[in-house]
Amino acid sequence: MAINNLNEFLYDYFAAHHCNILSNQSGILHVKLTEEMDRALMNRPFYWHYIKKIGQPGEPMELTLITEPSKNDVKGEWIHFGSPRLQQITNHLKNNEKHTKLFQKMETGQKTALFPWLVMNIKISYCGKQKKDEMISIGLQLINGSMRLEMMEMLKEIELQTTISDFCYTISPIIMPKSGYRRMENVIEGYIKEQEHDWADASLKTMQEEIDLVKHFYRSDDGDREQEMQKEIDEIRKRYDPYITFEPINGGLFYLAQ
């Protein structure tokens, strides 16, 4: 279910934002940013303010992103699920490009129906002693209710556009998007329940060990500092008590041929 190929995810992200892909091989992605993406990712507001003030076009930066652990000796930025850079990218998608409507491009001379799909990219966060994020891509056909995982992989093979092609028409959804998203939530909840959660057990074990240590420390202390002890215990619980959340990053309606 997960988008395990982080390199492909990053390639698609930068290509969709019209960045120049300088090279992409062996888990090393080298891109030349556009001005828009430099502004979004590189935190150089004073540079761009100065450049615009003197009337110059400016020079966007290049990024080398490494997703293959064995390439950690290569000069560049190591990126993985949970890394600050990936968090920045998903936040950019979440804040700026949350919804879209696209149509499959068709070359046809006869009337052709396009069927509605609700497509969502959803981030699952596993929080505890350590944090891990997982990206899930789901598509739900809003006519017959069929569901497809790794939907973005399928869409990569389809040419999409913002306007509907000549001779094509759309089928109105039978399942409303809000109801469709609830179905997706049920699938994700089932997926989470089916997994092994050793990470949560390890986090609970560490939490209890630290709580016991704090209690032992305060019991050996002559003073009455019950409130201080409880405050430390609460902080430990906040840090280690495991939980799982999921949230939509982006998505939209995609009208596809049958």
Short mmCIF file of C-alpha atoms in Angstrom, two decimals:
data_model
loop_
_atom_site.label_atom_id
_atom_site.label_comp_id
_atom_site.label_asym_id
_atom_site.label_seq_id
_atom_site.Cartn_x
_atom_site.Cartn_y
_atom_site.Cartn_z
CA MET A 1 0.00 0.00 0.00
CA ALA A 2 2.79 2.43 0.76
CA ILE A 3 4.61 4.59 -1.73
CA ASN A 4 7.88 2.86 -0.95
CA ASN A 5 9.86 4.34 -3.85
CA LEU A 6 10.70 7.73 -2.40
CA ASN A 7 12.92 8.55 -5.36
CA GLU A 8 9.96 8.23 -7.76
CA PHE A 9 7.78 10.35 -5.47
CA LEU A 10 10.38 13.13 -5.45
CA TYR A 11 10.95 12.87 -9.21
CA ASP A 12 7.21 13.24 -9.86
CA TYR A 13 6.98 16.14 -7.41
CA PHE A 14 9.76 18.20 -9.00
CA ALA A 15 8.79 17.29 -12.57
CA ALA A 16 5.19 18.36 -11.89
CA HIS A 17 6.52 21.72 -10.69
CA HIS A 18 8.51 22.20 -13.92
CA CYS A 19 11.93 21.82 -12.33
CA ASN A 20 14.76 20.70 -14.59
CA ILE A 21 15.74 17.11 -13.74
CA LEU A 22 19.51 17.22 -14.27
CA SER A 23 20.07 13.56 -13.40
CA ASN A 24 18.26 10.68 -11.72
CA GLN A 25 20.10 7.45 -11.08
CA SER A 26 20.95 5.00 -8.30
CA GLY A 27 18.86 6.80 -5.70
CA ILE A 28 20.42 10.21 -6.41
CA LEU A 29 18.13 12.91 -7.79
CA HIS A 30 19.72 16.16 -8.99
CA VAL A 31 17.29 18.96 -9.85
CA LYS A 32 17.47 22.61 -10.86
CA LEU A 33 14.68 24.48 -9.10
CA THR A 34 12.40 27.06 -10.63
CA GLU A 35 12.12 30.44 -8.94
CA GLU A 36 8.77 29.40 -7.47
CA MET A 37 10.19 26.21 -5.97
CA ASP A 38 13.32 27.98 -4.73
CA ARG A 39 11.07 30.42 -2.89
CA ALA A 40 8.99 27.55 -1.48
CA LEU A 41 11.83 25.29 -0.32
CA MET A 42 15.13 27.14 0.08
CA ASN A 43 14.24 29.88 2.60
CA ARG A 44 15.94 32.74 0.77
CA PRO A 45 13.41 35.61 1.01
CA PHE A 46 16.08 38.31 1.36
CA TYR A 47 17.90 37.09 -1.74
CA TRP A 48 14.76 37.23 -3.88
CA HIS A 49 13.74 40.59 -2.42
CA TYR A 50 17.15 42.03 -3.33
CA ILE A 51 17.17 40.50 -6.82
CA LYS A 52 13.74 41.89 -7.64
CA LYS A 53 14.72 45.27 -6.24
CA ILE A 54 17.68 45.57 -8.65
CA GLY A 55 15.64 44.20 -11.55
CA GLN A 56 17.58 40.97 -12.10
CA PRO A 57 16.06 37.54 -12.91
CA GLY A 58 17.83 35.68 -10.08
CA GLU A 59 19.42 32.23 -10.05
CA PRO A 60 17.39 29.37 -8.48
CA MET A 61 19.43 26.78 -6.60
CA GLU A 62 20.11 23.15 -7.41
CA LEU A 63 19.26 20.26 -5.08
CA THR A 64 20.86 16.82 -4.89
CA LEU A 65 18.60 14.48 -2.93
CA ILE A 66 19.86 11.05 -1.88
CA THR A 67 17.30 8.32 -1.12
CA GLU A 68 19.59 5.29 -1.31
CA PRO A 69 21.24 4.58 2.09
CA SER A 70 24.32 3.04 0.49
CA LYS A 71 25.05 6.38 -1.24
CA ASN A 72 25.55 8.33 1.97
CA ASP A 73 29.11 9.19 0.95
CA VAL A 74 27.83 11.19 -2.03
CA LYS A 75 27.69 14.97 -1.62
CA GLY A 76 24.05 15.93 -1.29
CA GLU A 77 21.06 15.88 1.06
CA TRP A 78 20.00 12.56 2.60
CA ILE A 79 16.20 12.39 2.52
CA HIS A 80 13.96 9.73 4.06
CA PHE A 81 10.51 9.33 5.58
CA GLY A 82 10.44 11.60 8.63
CA SER A 83 13.26 13.86 7.44
CA PRO A 84 12.74 17.65 7.66
CA ARG A 85 13.06 18.10 3.89
CA LEU A 86 10.37 15.51 3.13
CA GLN A 87 8.16 17.08 5.79
CA GLN A 88 8.67 20.44 4.08
CA ILE A 89 7.69 18.98 0.69
CA THR A 90 4.55 17.27 2.01
CA ASN A 91 3.58 20.49 3.81
CA HIS A 92 4.04 22.39 0.55
CA LEU A 93 1.71 19.95 -1.19
CA LYS A 94 -0.74 20.08 1.68
CA ASN A 95 -0.88 23.88 1.87
CA ASN A 96 -0.72 24.78 -1.81
CA GLU A 97 -2.01 21.93 -3.91
CA LYS A 98 -4.52 20.03 -1.85
CA HIS A 99 -7.25 19.60 -4.47
CA THR A 100 -7.32 19.18 -8.23
CA LYS A 101 -9.64 18.09 -11.04
CA LEU A 102 -8.11 16.42 -14.08
CA PHE A 103 -9.37 14.60 -17.17
CA GLN A 104 -7.81 11.79 -19.16
CA LYS A 105 -6.68 13.06 -22.54
CA MET A 106 -8.54 11.22 -25.28
CA GLU A 107 -8.08 11.19 -29.06
CA THR A 108 -11.50 10.09 -30.22
CA GLY A 109 -14.11 10.96 -32.81
CA GLN A 110 -17.04 9.44 -30.95
CA LYS A 111 -18.81 10.12 -27.69
CA THR A 112 -16.74 8.73 -24.83
CA ALA A 113 -17.69 8.58 -21.15
CA LEU A 114 -15.20 9.52 -18.45
CA PHE A 115 -15.79 8.01 -15.02
CA PRO A 116 -15.07 9.87 -11.74
CA TRP A 117 -12.34 8.63 -9.41
CA LEU A 118 -11.63 10.12 -6.01
CA VAL A 119 -7.85 9.93 -5.54
CA MET A 120 -6.16 10.71 -2.23
CA ASN A 121 -2.56 10.70 -1.04
CA ILE A 122 -2.62 10.14 2.71
CA LYS A 123 0.19 10.30 5.26
CA ILE A 124 0.21 7.85 8.17
CA SER A 125 2.36 8.91 11.13
CA TYR A 126 3.58 6.41 13.72
CA CYS A 127 4.60 8.39 16.80
CA GLY A 128 6.40 7.18 19.90
CA LYS A 129 10.04 6.65 20.88
CA GLN A 130 10.77 7.09 17.19
CA LYS A 131 8.60 8.62 14.46
CA LYS A 132 7.95 7.17 11.03
CA ASP A 133 5.77 8.47 8.20
CA GLU A 134 4.22 6.39 5.45
CA MET A 135 2.53 7.62 2.26
CA ILE A 136 -0.59 5.85 1.01
CA SER A 137 -2.20 6.42 -2.42
CA ILE A 138 -5.83 5.27 -2.88
CA GLY A 139 -8.30 5.64 -5.73
CA LEU A 140 -12.04 5.03 -5.44
CA GLN A 141 -14.29 4.87 -8.48
CA LEU A 142 -17.37 6.90 -7.56
CA ILE A 143 -19.76 4.86 -9.72
CA ASN A 144 -19.26 1.21 -8.74
CA GLY A 145 -17.18 1.68 -5.56
CA SER A 146 -14.14 -0.26 -6.76
CA MET A 147 -10.96 0.73 -4.93
CA ARG A 148 -7.38 0.68 -6.13
CA LEU A 149 -4.21 0.98 -4.08
CA GLU A 150 -1.03 2.62 -5.37
CA MET A 151 -3.30 4.73 -7.54
CA MET A 152 -0.59 7.26 -8.35
CA GLU A 153 1.44 4.52 -10.02
CA MET A 154 -1.47 3.90 -12.40
CA LEU A 155 -2.00 7.60 -13.09
CA LYS A 156 1.63 7.97 -14.14
CA GLU A 157 0.77 5.89 -17.21
CA ILE A 158 -2.18 8.12 -18.20
CA GLU A 159 -1.95 11.50 -19.90
CA LEU A 160 -4.01 14.00 -17.92
CA GLN A 161 -5.13 17.56 -18.57
CA THR A 162 -7.21 20.27 -16.93
CA THR A 163 -9.87 20.42 -19.68
CA ILE A 164 -12.05 17.65 -21.07
CA SER A 165 -11.24 16.36 -24.57
CA ASP A 166 -13.59 16.81 -27.52
CA PHE A 167 -16.41 14.24 -27.79
CA CYS A 168 -15.94 13.25 -24.13
CA TYR A 169 -18.48 13.69 -21.33
CA THR A 170 -18.39 12.97 -17.59
CA ILE A 171 -20.54 10.54 -15.62
CA SER A 172 -21.98 12.07 -12.45
CA PRO A 173 -20.82 10.37 -9.23
CA ILE A 174 -23.19 7.97 -7.47
CA ILE A 175 -20.96 7.90 -4.40
CA MET A 176 -20.36 11.38 -3.03
CA PRO A 177 -16.69 12.29 -2.37
CA LYS A 178 -17.29 12.77 1.36
CA SER A 179 -18.74 9.27 1.63
CA GLY A 180 -15.93 7.95 -0.57
CA TYR A 181 -13.31 9.39 1.74
CA ARG A 182 -14.94 7.65 4.72
CA ARG A 183 -14.54 4.36 2.85
CA MET A 184 -10.86 5.14 2.41
CA GLU A 185 -10.53 5.86 6.13
CA ASN A 186 -11.98 2.43 6.89
CA VAL A 187 -9.44 0.78 4.58
CA ILE A 188 -6.54 2.62 6.23
CA GLU A 189 -7.78 1.76 9.72
CA GLY A 190 -7.94 -1.90 8.70
CA TYR A 191 -4.45 -1.70 7.21
CA ILE A 192 -3.07 -0.23 10.44
CA LYS A 193 -4.73 -2.92 12.59
CA GLU A 194 -3.24 -5.71 10.47
CA GLN A 195 0.33 -4.53 11.03
CA GLU A 196 2.79 -5.68 13.67
CA HIS A 197 3.36 -2.90 16.20
CA ASP A 198 6.62 -3.91 17.85
CA TRP A 199 7.67 -0.26 17.69
CA ALA A 200 4.77 0.63 20.02
CA ASP A 201 5.66 -2.14 22.49
CA ALA A 202 9.27 -0.92 22.54
CA SER A 203 8.10 2.65 23.15
CA LEU A 204 5.84 1.56 26.03
CA LYS A 205 8.69 -0.44 27.55
CA THR A 206 11.04 2.56 27.44
CA MET A 207 8.32 4.80 28.85
CA GLN A 208 7.73 2.51 31.84
CA GLU A 209 11.45 2.16 32.50
CA GLU A 210 11.88 5.94 32.63
CA ILE A 211 8.80 6.39 34.82
CA ASP A 212 10.13 3.78 37.26
CA LEU A 213 13.49 5.57 37.32
CA VAL A 214 11.85 8.91 38.11
CA LYS A 215 9.74 7.36 40.88
CA HIS A 216 12.82 5.73 42.38
CA PHE A 217 14.68 9.04 42.33
CA TYR A 218 11.92 10.95 44.10
CA ARG A 219 11.29 8.19 46.67
CA SER A 220 14.94 8.35 47.70
CA ASP A 221 14.62 12.10 48.11
CA ASP A 222 13.75 13.34 51.62
CA GLY A 223 11.66 16.23 50.29
CA ASP A 224 7.96 16.14 49.36
CA ARG A 225 7.99 16.93 45.67
CA GLU A 226 4.98 15.03 44.41
CA GLN A 227 4.03 17.72 41.89
CA GLU A 228 7.53 17.83 40.39
CA MET A 229 7.57 14.05 40.06
CA GLN A 230 4.17 14.01 38.36
CA LYS A 231 5.25 16.74 35.97
CA GLU A 232 8.27 14.68 34.89
CA ILE A 233 6.12 11.57 34.50
CA ASP A 234 3.64 13.50 32.33
CA GLU A 235 6.51 14.68 30.12
CA ILE A 236 7.74 11.11 29.73
CA ARG A 237 4.25 9.91 28.76
CA LYS A 238 3.95 12.73 26.25
CA ARG A 239 7.29 11.76 24.71
CA TYR A 240 6.90 7.99 24.56
CA ASP A 241 3.19 7.05 24.67
CA PRO A 242 2.67 5.60 21.15
CA TYR A 243 -0.10 6.71 18.82
CA ILE A 244 -0.93 6.67 15.12
CA THR A 245 -2.52 9.42 13.05
CA PHE A 246 -3.32 9.81 9.38
CA GLU A 247 -4.23 12.85 7.33
CA PRO A 248 -4.84 13.68 3.65
CA ILE A 249 -1.94 15.41 1.93
CA ASN A 250 -3.61 16.10 -1.40
CA GLY A 251 -5.99 14.57 -3.91
CA GLY A 252 -8.83 15.33 -6.24
CA LEU A 253 -11.29 14.10 -8.84
CA PHE A 254 -9.87 12.32 -11.87
CA TYR A 255 -12.17 11.56 -14.79
CA LEU A 256 -10.88 8.44 -16.55
CA ALA A 257 -12.03 6.29 -19.44
CA GLN A 258 -13.46 2.93 -18.50
#
